[in-house]
Amino acid sequence: MSNFAAVIKSLIGQVFVTSVDGIRRQVFEGDRIFAGEQVTTADGGSVTLEMANGETLELGANASWQAVNPQTQEVADSATQAPGSEFEQALAAGMDPTVDLDPTAAGPGAGGGGGAAGGGHSAVMLSETAQRVDPTIGFQTNGLGTPGFNLIENNDPAIFSTAGAAATGTTTPDTTPPVLTIGIDPVTGDDVINSAELGAATVTITGTVGGEAKVGDSITLNLGGNLYSGTVIALGNGALGFSIPVSSADLGSFSSISATISSADAAGNVGTATASRPYSVDTTAPVITVDAPAITNDTTPTIVGTTDAPVGSTVTLTITQGANTFTVTTPVLAGGTYSVELTQPLA
């Protein structure tokens, strides 16, 4: 037989039910509640329950109610007790024992007259009736009837306050949002947008996420008010991150980009985290000068020069002699100088 106790008739906000096994679930209109389950409303929530007998129960915010089994024995509204002895039955029928019974049953012979000297008084005595006498005073005093209610065997009642906190067996709603982290990798690898990168249609922005982030969480990039959307992906080795292409034209128009992650947990709580990263745009080519080597008999001379390229940049020299062409490379040194000795002899 079903242990159905109530159904969600209507609700506002979030309402949760904890089963007898301790499993907590969110419920909606039309969901059923079964015996032993506990209904809990969240902050700002409320619910109307329709019982199996057709009655309704309303719970406000931060309230709880535990369902009972509607199939247990129902206590009768009231009980009518029939008179026990024959004498009680006669009294219930309206008999007056002082009139209808024989004098021996009603008491001893008449006493002395009242008002005699000494201020005496008369009395009526009942003796040897061998029966119980229940006096009837004006109306029948049957017990007051009470509405019937259900009893559950071996069930400890839980008493709840009006604030929704139960004296025993309470469940605290989960209102803590997920904790998240997010970071943006260097834009184009060096945080500098050059002319070649600016000339491409898109530039891919990458980064990493952590904390309680999970695959599929929402990622939003903000580039001067221009929004680009993506999701969290697995990067391998347990790491999570994102990879979202953006317009190179938008990237070249600003000098900072931000990324925001949004994630919801099983209870519906939403957590967010945001990070930003500055970058620069440089589309001016560096200036390079070459000092012509002195004319000597050295067929592998050293070529030197200057440049305004950053220290560590690579200078590539193309040597052309007649129909022969070859290249040499060298790094830019401190002070903007470079120096390279030819390894291929000149003719």
Tab-separated table of C-alpha atoms in Angstrom:
chain	number	residue	atom	x	y	z
A	1	MET	CA	0.000	0.000	0.000
A	2	SER	CA	1.158	3.548	-0.711
A	3	ASN	CA	2.517	5.719	2.112
A	4	PHE	CA	1.629	8.921	0.214
A	5	ALA	CA	1.076	11.749	2.735
A	6	ALA	CA	0.763	15.029	0.805
A	7	VAL	CA	1.320	16.776	-2.537
A	8	ILE	CA	2.931	20.156	-3.350
A	9	LYS	CA	-0.066	22.314	-4.320
A	10	SER	CA	1.845	25.584	-4.824
A	11	LEU	CA	5.170	27.130	-3.767
A	12	ILE	CA	7.263	30.277	-3.883
A	13	GLY	CA	11.076	30.258	-3.985
A	14	GLN	CA	12.999	27.114	-3.069
A	15	VAL	CA	11.494	24.167	-1.172
A	16	PHE	CA	13.417	21.005	-0.268
A	17	VAL	CA	12.429	17.536	0.985
A	18	THR	CA	14.676	15.202	3.004
A	19	SER	CA	13.775	11.497	2.679
A	20	VAL	CA	13.915	8.970	5.530
A	21	ASP	CA	17.270	7.887	4.037
A	22	GLY	CA	18.663	11.428	4.470
A	23	ILE	CA	18.621	12.243	0.738
A	24	ARG	CA	17.773	15.909	0.114
A	25	ARG	CA	15.990	17.018	-3.088
A	26	GLN	CA	14.360	20.175	-4.393
A	27	VAL	CA	10.623	19.822	-5.090
A	28	PHE	CA	8.184	21.611	-7.362
A	29	GLU	CA	4.417	21.909	-7.844
A	30	GLY	CA	2.782	18.479	-8.187
A	31	ASP	CA	5.596	16.564	-6.430
A	32	ARG	CA	4.488	14.058	-3.778
A	33	ILE	CA	5.577	13.843	-0.129
A	34	PHE	CA	5.677	10.452	1.591
A	35	ALA	CA	5.457	9.363	5.236
A	36	GLY	CA	8.553	10.161	7.267
A	37	GLU	CA	9.874	12.800	4.829
A	38	GLN	CA	10.650	16.324	6.020
A	39	VAL	CA	9.676	19.462	4.076
A	40	THR	CA	11.910	22.557	4.499
A	41	THR	CA	11.398	26.036	3.002
A	42	ALA	CA	14.371	28.282	2.194
A	43	ASP	CA	14.782	31.963	3.027
A	44	GLY	CA	11.999	33.817	1.222
A	45	GLY	CA	10.216	30.595	0.242
A	46	SER	CA	6.763	29.221	1.126
A	47	VAL	CA	4.679	26.179	0.222
A	48	THR	CA	1.074	24.948	0.358
A	49	LEU	CA	0.630	21.195	0.951
A	50	GLU	CA	-2.555	19.235	0.199
A	51	MET	CA	-2.890	16.262	2.572
A	52	ALA	CA	-4.185	12.826	1.595
A	53	ASN	CA	-7.460	13.634	3.426
A	54	GLY	CA	-7.970	16.826	1.370
A	55	GLU	CA	-6.890	19.289	4.064
A	56	THR	CA	-4.201	21.903	3.288
A	57	LEU	CA	-1.156	23.059	5.242
A	58	GLU	CA	0.846	26.231	4.578
A	59	LEU	CA	4.517	26.716	5.547
A	60	GLY	CA	6.236	30.119	5.466
A	61	ALA	CA	9.903	30.993	4.986
A	62	ASN	CA	12.496	28.970	6.940
A	63	ALA	CA	9.890	26.456	8.151
A	64	SER	CA	9.843	22.663	8.365
A	65	TRP	CA	7.166	19.952	8.567
A	66	GLN	CA	7.489	16.178	8.878
A	67	ALA	CA	4.911	13.983	7.121
A	68	VAL	CA	3.062	11.278	9.098
A	69	ASN	CA	1.648	7.992	7.744
A	70	PRO	CA	-1.993	8.497	6.679
A	71	GLN	CA	-2.688	4.714	6.823
A	72	THR	CA	-2.230	4.197	10.562
A	73	GLN	CA	-5.278	3.619	12.740
A	74	GLU	CA	-7.442	6.736	13.128
A	75	VAL	CA	-8.650	7.566	16.610
A	76	ALA	CA	-12.439	7.758	16.814
A	77	ASP	CA	-13.936	11.217	17.227
A	78	SER	CA	-15.746	10.224	20.388
A	79	ALA	CA	-17.124	7.158	22.179
A	80	THR	CA	-20.537	6.673	23.737
A	81	GLN	CA	-20.584	4.501	26.848
A	82	ALA	CA	-23.821	2.692	27.608
A	83	PRO	CA	-24.923	2.521	31.230
A	84	GLY	CA	-23.541	-0.531	32.998
A	85	SER	CA	-25.949	-1.803	35.637
A	86	GLU	CA	-29.751	-2.106	35.516
A	87	PHE	CA	-30.028	0.671	38.077
A	88	GLU	CA	-27.903	2.983	35.919
A	89	GLN	CA	-30.060	2.121	32.908
A	90	ALA	CA	-33.179	3.001	34.929
A	91	LEU	CA	-31.649	6.300	35.985
A	92	ALA	CA	-30.727	7.004	32.379
A	93	ALA	CA	-34.359	6.321	31.441
A	94	GLY	CA	-35.533	9.051	33.857
A	95	MET	CA	-36.441	7.076	37.012
A	96	ASP	CA	-36.549	9.005	40.305
A	97	PRO	CA	-35.340	6.602	43.058
A	98	THR	CA	-36.954	8.697	45.824
A	99	VAL	CA	-40.395	8.191	44.224
A	100	ASP	CA	-40.331	4.955	42.214
A	101	LEU	CA	-38.465	2.632	44.624
A	102	ASP	CA	-39.926	0.919	47.698
A	103	PRO	CA	-39.197	2.654	51.019
A	104	THR	CA	-36.646	-0.010	51.987
A	105	ALA	CA	-34.771	0.690	48.829
A	106	ALA	CA	-35.084	4.425	49.200
A	107	GLY	CA	-33.926	4.460	52.826
A	108	PRO	CA	-35.049	3.880	56.490
A	109	GLY	CA	-38.323	5.057	57.944
A	110	ALA	CA	-39.164	8.684	58.165
A	111	GLY	CA	-37.086	10.569	60.653
A	112	GLY	CA	-38.220	12.878	63.380
A	113	GLY	CA	-40.023	15.993	62.362
A	114	GLY	CA	-37.966	18.981	61.723
A	115	GLY	CA	-38.159	22.064	63.840
A	116	ALA	CA	-38.242	20.233	67.186
A	117	ALA	CA	-36.585	21.732	70.187
A	118	GLY	CA	-32.870	21.806	69.796
A	119	GLY	CA	-33.060	22.778	66.105
A	120	GLY	CA	-32.787	19.200	64.725
A	121	HIS	CA	-33.137	18.381	61.020
A	122	SER	CA	-34.211	15.424	58.910
A	123	ALA	CA	-32.073	13.363	56.445
A	124	VAL	CA	-32.604	10.646	53.828
A	125	MET	CA	-30.255	7.624	53.995
A	126	LEU	CA	-29.638	5.025	51.257
A	127	SER	CA	-28.475	1.672	52.509
A	128	GLU	CA	-27.997	-1.866	51.200
A	129	THR	CA	-28.811	-0.914	47.625
A	130	ALA	CA	-25.980	-3.134	46.361
A	131	GLN	CA	-25.871	-0.860	43.292
A	132	ARG	CA	-23.907	2.154	42.110
A	133	VAL	CA	-25.768	5.433	42.039
A	134	ASP	CA	-24.652	8.065	39.504
A	135	PRO	CA	-26.572	11.299	40.071
A	136	THR	CA	-28.022	13.051	37.030
A	137	ILE	CA	-27.899	16.835	37.349
A	138	GLY	CA	-29.892	18.552	34.663
A	139	PHE	CA	-28.230	17.018	31.566
A	140	GLN	CA	-26.247	14.020	30.389
A	141	THR	CA	-22.526	14.506	30.991
A	142	ASN	CA	-21.009	12.561	28.069
A	143	GLY	CA	-17.381	13.356	27.231
A	144	LEU	CA	-16.619	16.110	24.738
A	145	GLY	CA	-15.913	14.866	21.209
A	146	THR	CA	-12.573	15.644	19.528
A	147	PRO	CA	-11.617	15.403	15.850
A	148	GLY	CA	-9.916	12.158	14.881
A	149	PHE	CA	-6.175	12.033	14.205
A	150	ASN	CA	-3.614	9.487	13.049
A	151	LEU	CA	-1.154	7.636	15.266
A	152	ILE	CA	2.197	6.270	14.062
A	153	GLU	CA	3.772	3.433	15.981
A	154	ASN	CA	7.382	3.859	17.124
A	155	ASN	CA	7.575	7.389	15.747
A	156	ASP	CA	9.192	10.123	17.824
A	157	PRO	CA	7.421	13.463	17.230
A	158	ALA	CA	9.470	16.484	16.178
A	159	ILE	CA	8.435	19.914	17.484
A	160	PHE	CA	9.194	22.883	15.237
A	161	SER	CA	9.407	26.554	16.143
A	162	THR	CA	7.656	29.267	14.135
A	163	ALA	CA	11.076	30.309	12.787
A	164	GLY	CA	11.409	26.918	11.152
A	165	ALA	CA	14.079	25.465	13.455
A	166	ALA	CA	13.108	21.980	14.686
A	167	ALA	CA	13.805	20.938	18.263
A	168	THR	CA	15.094	17.598	16.935
A	169	GLY	CA	16.087	16.343	13.514
A	170	THR	CA	16.506	19.745	11.830
A	171	THR	CA	18.103	20.180	8.371
A	172	THR	CA	20.089	23.338	7.603
A	173	PRO	CA	19.579	24.592	4.008
A	174	ASP	CA	22.756	24.877	1.885
A	175	THR	CA	23.173	28.565	0.987
A	176	THR	CA	26.954	28.641	0.424
A	177	PRO	CA	27.964	29.387	-3.207
A	178	PRO	CA	30.870	27.528	-4.863
A	179	VAL	CA	34.371	28.990	-4.358
A	180	LEU	CA	36.052	29.643	-7.736
A	181	THR	CA	39.361	30.975	-9.137
A	182	ILE	CA	40.297	32.151	-12.652
A	183	GLY	CA	43.423	33.472	-14.387
A	184	ILE	CA	44.269	34.746	-17.901
A	185	ASP	CA	47.420	33.592	-19.716
A	186	PRO	CA	49.714	36.255	-21.302
A	187	VAL	CA	47.938	37.694	-24.328
A	188	THR	CA	49.645	36.419	-27.527
A	189	GLY	CA	52.310	34.893	-25.269
A	190	ASP	CA	54.065	38.197	-24.443
A	191	ASP	CA	51.177	40.600	-23.660
A	192	VAL	CA	52.115	42.626	-26.768
A	193	ILE	CA	49.948	42.781	-29.903
A	194	ASN	CA	52.186	43.251	-32.949
A	195	SER	CA	51.238	44.175	-36.493
A	196	ALA	CA	51.078	40.551	-37.675
A	197	GLU	CA	48.768	39.544	-34.827
A	198	LEU	CA	46.649	42.627	-35.363
A	199	GLY	CA	46.305	41.730	-39.024
A	200	ALA	CA	44.796	38.329	-38.232
A	201	ALA	CA	41.007	37.943	-37.962
A	202	THR	CA	41.038	36.610	-34.386
A	203	VAL	CA	43.373	36.087	-31.454
A	204	THR	CA	42.719	33.214	-29.015
A	205	ILE	CA	42.618	34.101	-25.308
A	206	THR	CA	43.432	31.235	-22.931
A	207	GLY	CA	43.481	30.797	-19.168
A	208	THR	CA	42.987	28.448	-16.214
A	209	VAL	CA	40.265	27.990	-13.560
A	210	GLY	CA	40.246	26.286	-10.169
A	211	GLY	CA	38.516	25.883	-6.827
A	212	GLU	CA	35.119	24.222	-7.256
A	213	ALA	CA	34.989	24.936	-11.002
A	214	LYS	CA	33.835	22.098	-13.260
A	215	VAL	CA	33.743	21.314	-16.970
A	216	GLY	CA	30.903	23.155	-18.694
A	217	ASP	CA	30.835	26.169	-16.352
A	218	SER	CA	30.250	29.499	-18.094
A	219	ILE	CA	33.183	31.783	-19.062
A	220	THR	CA	32.663	35.377	-20.264
A	221	LEU	CA	35.441	37.616	-21.681
A	222	ASN	CA	34.939	41.399	-21.570
A	223	LEU	CA	36.952	43.448	-24.046
A	224	GLY	CA	35.958	47.091	-23.690
A	225	GLY	CA	32.283	46.126	-23.324
A	226	ASN	CA	32.427	43.563	-26.132
A	227	LEU	CA	31.493	40.175	-24.613
A	228	TYR	CA	32.726	36.758	-25.764
A	229	SER	CA	31.308	33.539	-24.258
A	230	GLY	CA	32.751	30.073	-23.750
A	231	THR	CA	32.833	27.184	-21.281
A	232	VAL	CA	35.340	25.482	-19.001
A	233	ILE	CA	37.261	22.663	-20.720
A	234	ALA	CA	39.617	19.942	-19.480
A	235	LEU	CA	43.285	20.748	-20.166
A	236	GLY	CA	44.620	17.349	-19.113
A	237	ASN	CA	46.266	16.095	-15.924
A	238	GLY	CA	43.238	17.256	-13.931
A	239	ALA	CA	43.649	20.915	-14.936
A	240	LEU	CA	40.733	23.016	-16.174
A	241	GLY	CA	40.757	26.156	-18.303
A	242	PHE	CA	39.313	27.923	-21.330
A	243	SER	CA	40.225	28.909	-24.911
A	244	ILE	CA	38.087	31.593	-26.562
A	245	PRO	CA	38.817	33.459	-29.845
A	246	VAL	CA	38.235	37.232	-29.867
A	247	SER	CA	38.319	39.858	-32.591
A	248	SER	CA	41.859	41.161	-33.189
A	249	ALA	CA	40.339	44.549	-34.051
A	250	ASP	CA	38.677	44.706	-30.608
A	251	LEU	CA	41.920	43.537	-29.015
A	252	GLY	CA	43.879	46.294	-30.770
A	253	SER	CA	41.420	48.965	-29.599
A	254	PHE	CA	41.943	48.408	-25.866
A	255	SER	CA	44.705	47.586	-23.396
A	256	SER	CA	43.011	45.290	-20.840
A	257	ILE	CA	40.785	42.199	-20.907
A	258	SER	CA	38.765	40.547	-18.106
A	259	ALA	CA	37.419	37.000	-17.680
A	260	THR	CA	34.544	35.864	-15.416
A	261	ILE	CA	33.558	32.310	-14.442
A	262	SER	CA	30.070	31.404	-13.151
A	263	SER	CA	29.186	28.047	-11.554
A	264	ALA	CA	26.049	26.680	-9.803
A	265	ASP	CA	26.077	23.840	-7.236
A	266	ALA	CA	23.450	21.121	-6.665
A	267	ALA	CA	21.504	23.369	-4.262
A	268	GLY	CA	21.227	26.141	-6.868
A	269	ASN	CA	23.782	28.469	-5.261
A	270	VAL	CA	25.789	30.425	-7.874
A	271	GLY	CA	29.423	31.454	-7.388
A	272	THR	CA	31.523	33.769	-9.574
A	273	ALA	CA	35.146	34.890	-9.904
A	274	THR	CA	36.755	37.541	-12.150
A	275	ALA	CA	40.326	38.271	-13.275
A	276	SER	CA	41.783	40.914	-15.609
A	277	ARG	CA	45.045	41.252	-17.564
A	278	PRO	CA	46.654	44.328	-19.146
A	279	TYR	CA	48.499	44.196	-22.467
A	280	SER	CA	49.936	46.611	-25.042
A	281	VAL	CA	49.725	47.141	-28.783
A	282	ASP	CA	52.975	47.766	-30.721
A	283	THR	CA	52.794	47.823	-34.508
A	284	THR	CA	55.991	49.860	-35.142
A	285	ALA	CA	58.873	47.845	-36.650
A	286	PRO	CA	62.276	48.225	-34.971
A	287	VAL	CA	65.043	50.259	-36.683
A	288	ILE	CA	68.247	48.358	-37.522
A	289	THR	CA	71.580	49.803	-38.727
A	290	VAL	CA	74.514	47.835	-40.104
A	291	ASP	CA	78.096	49.048	-39.954
A	292	ALA	CA	79.936	47.997	-43.079
A	293	PRO	CA	82.971	45.902	-42.225
A	294	ALA	CA	86.395	47.240	-43.064
A	295	ILE	CA	87.913	46.080	-46.331
A	296	THR	CA	90.600	43.568	-45.398
A	297	ASN	CA	91.839	40.195	-46.438
A	298	ASP	CA	89.562	38.591	-43.804
A	299	THR	CA	87.016	36.469	-45.692
A	300	THR	CA	84.875	35.908	-42.533
A	301	PRO	CA	84.580	39.409	-41.091
A	302	THR	CA	82.513	40.373	-38.037
A	303	ILE	CA	79.456	42.474	-38.791
A	304	VAL	CA	78.201	44.862	-36.085
A	305	GLY	CA	75.350	47.344	-35.837
A	306	THR	CA	72.662	48.913	-33.633
A	307	THR	CA	68.895	48.609	-33.256
A	308	ASP	CA	66.044	49.875	-31.072
A	309	ALA	CA	64.622	46.374	-30.780
A	310	PRO	CA	64.348	45.026	-27.208
A	311	VAL	CA	67.339	43.263	-25.656
A	312	GLY	CA	67.212	39.579	-26.558
A	313	SER	CA	65.446	40.152	-29.867
A	314	THR	CA	66.864	38.290	-32.847
A	315	VAL	CA	68.563	40.186	-35.697
A	316	THR	CA	68.653	38.318	-39.006
A	317	LEU	CA	71.172	39.489	-41.639
A	318	THR	CA	70.950	38.399	-45.266
A	319	ILE	CA	74.323	38.349	-47.056
A	320	THR	CA	74.248	38.507	-50.854
A	321	GLN	CA	77.409	38.078	-52.932
A	322	GLY	CA	76.825	37.671	-56.600
A	323	ALA	CA	74.444	34.812	-57.103
A	324	ASN	CA	75.074	33.494	-53.618
A	325	THR	CA	72.833	34.420	-50.668
A	326	PHE	CA	72.998	33.223	-47.063
A	327	THR	CA	71.676	34.425	-43.692
A	328	VAL	CA	73.094	34.766	-40.192
A	329	THR	CA	71.315	35.537	-36.904
A	330	THR	CA	72.422	37.122	-33.637
A	331	PRO	CA	70.709	38.433	-30.477
A	332	VAL	CA	70.397	42.103	-29.548
A	333	LEU	CA	72.782	42.943	-26.716
A	334	ALA	CA	72.526	45.499	-23.931
A	335	GLY	CA	72.722	49.015	-25.285
A	336	GLY	CA	70.969	48.014	-28.519
A	337	THR	CA	74.051	46.569	-30.267
A	338	TYR	CA	74.631	43.295	-32.050
A	339	SER	CA	77.654	41.491	-33.452
A	340	VAL	CA	77.980	38.406	-35.623
A	341	GLU	CA	80.974	36.763	-37.304
A	342	LEU	CA	80.375	35.237	-40.698
A	343	THR	CA	80.886	31.503	-40.833
A	344	GLN	CA	80.757	31.236	-44.612
A	345	PRO	CA	83.776	32.838	-46.309
A	346	LEU	CA	83.256	35.644	-48.725
A	347	ALA	CA	84.754	35.190	-52.177
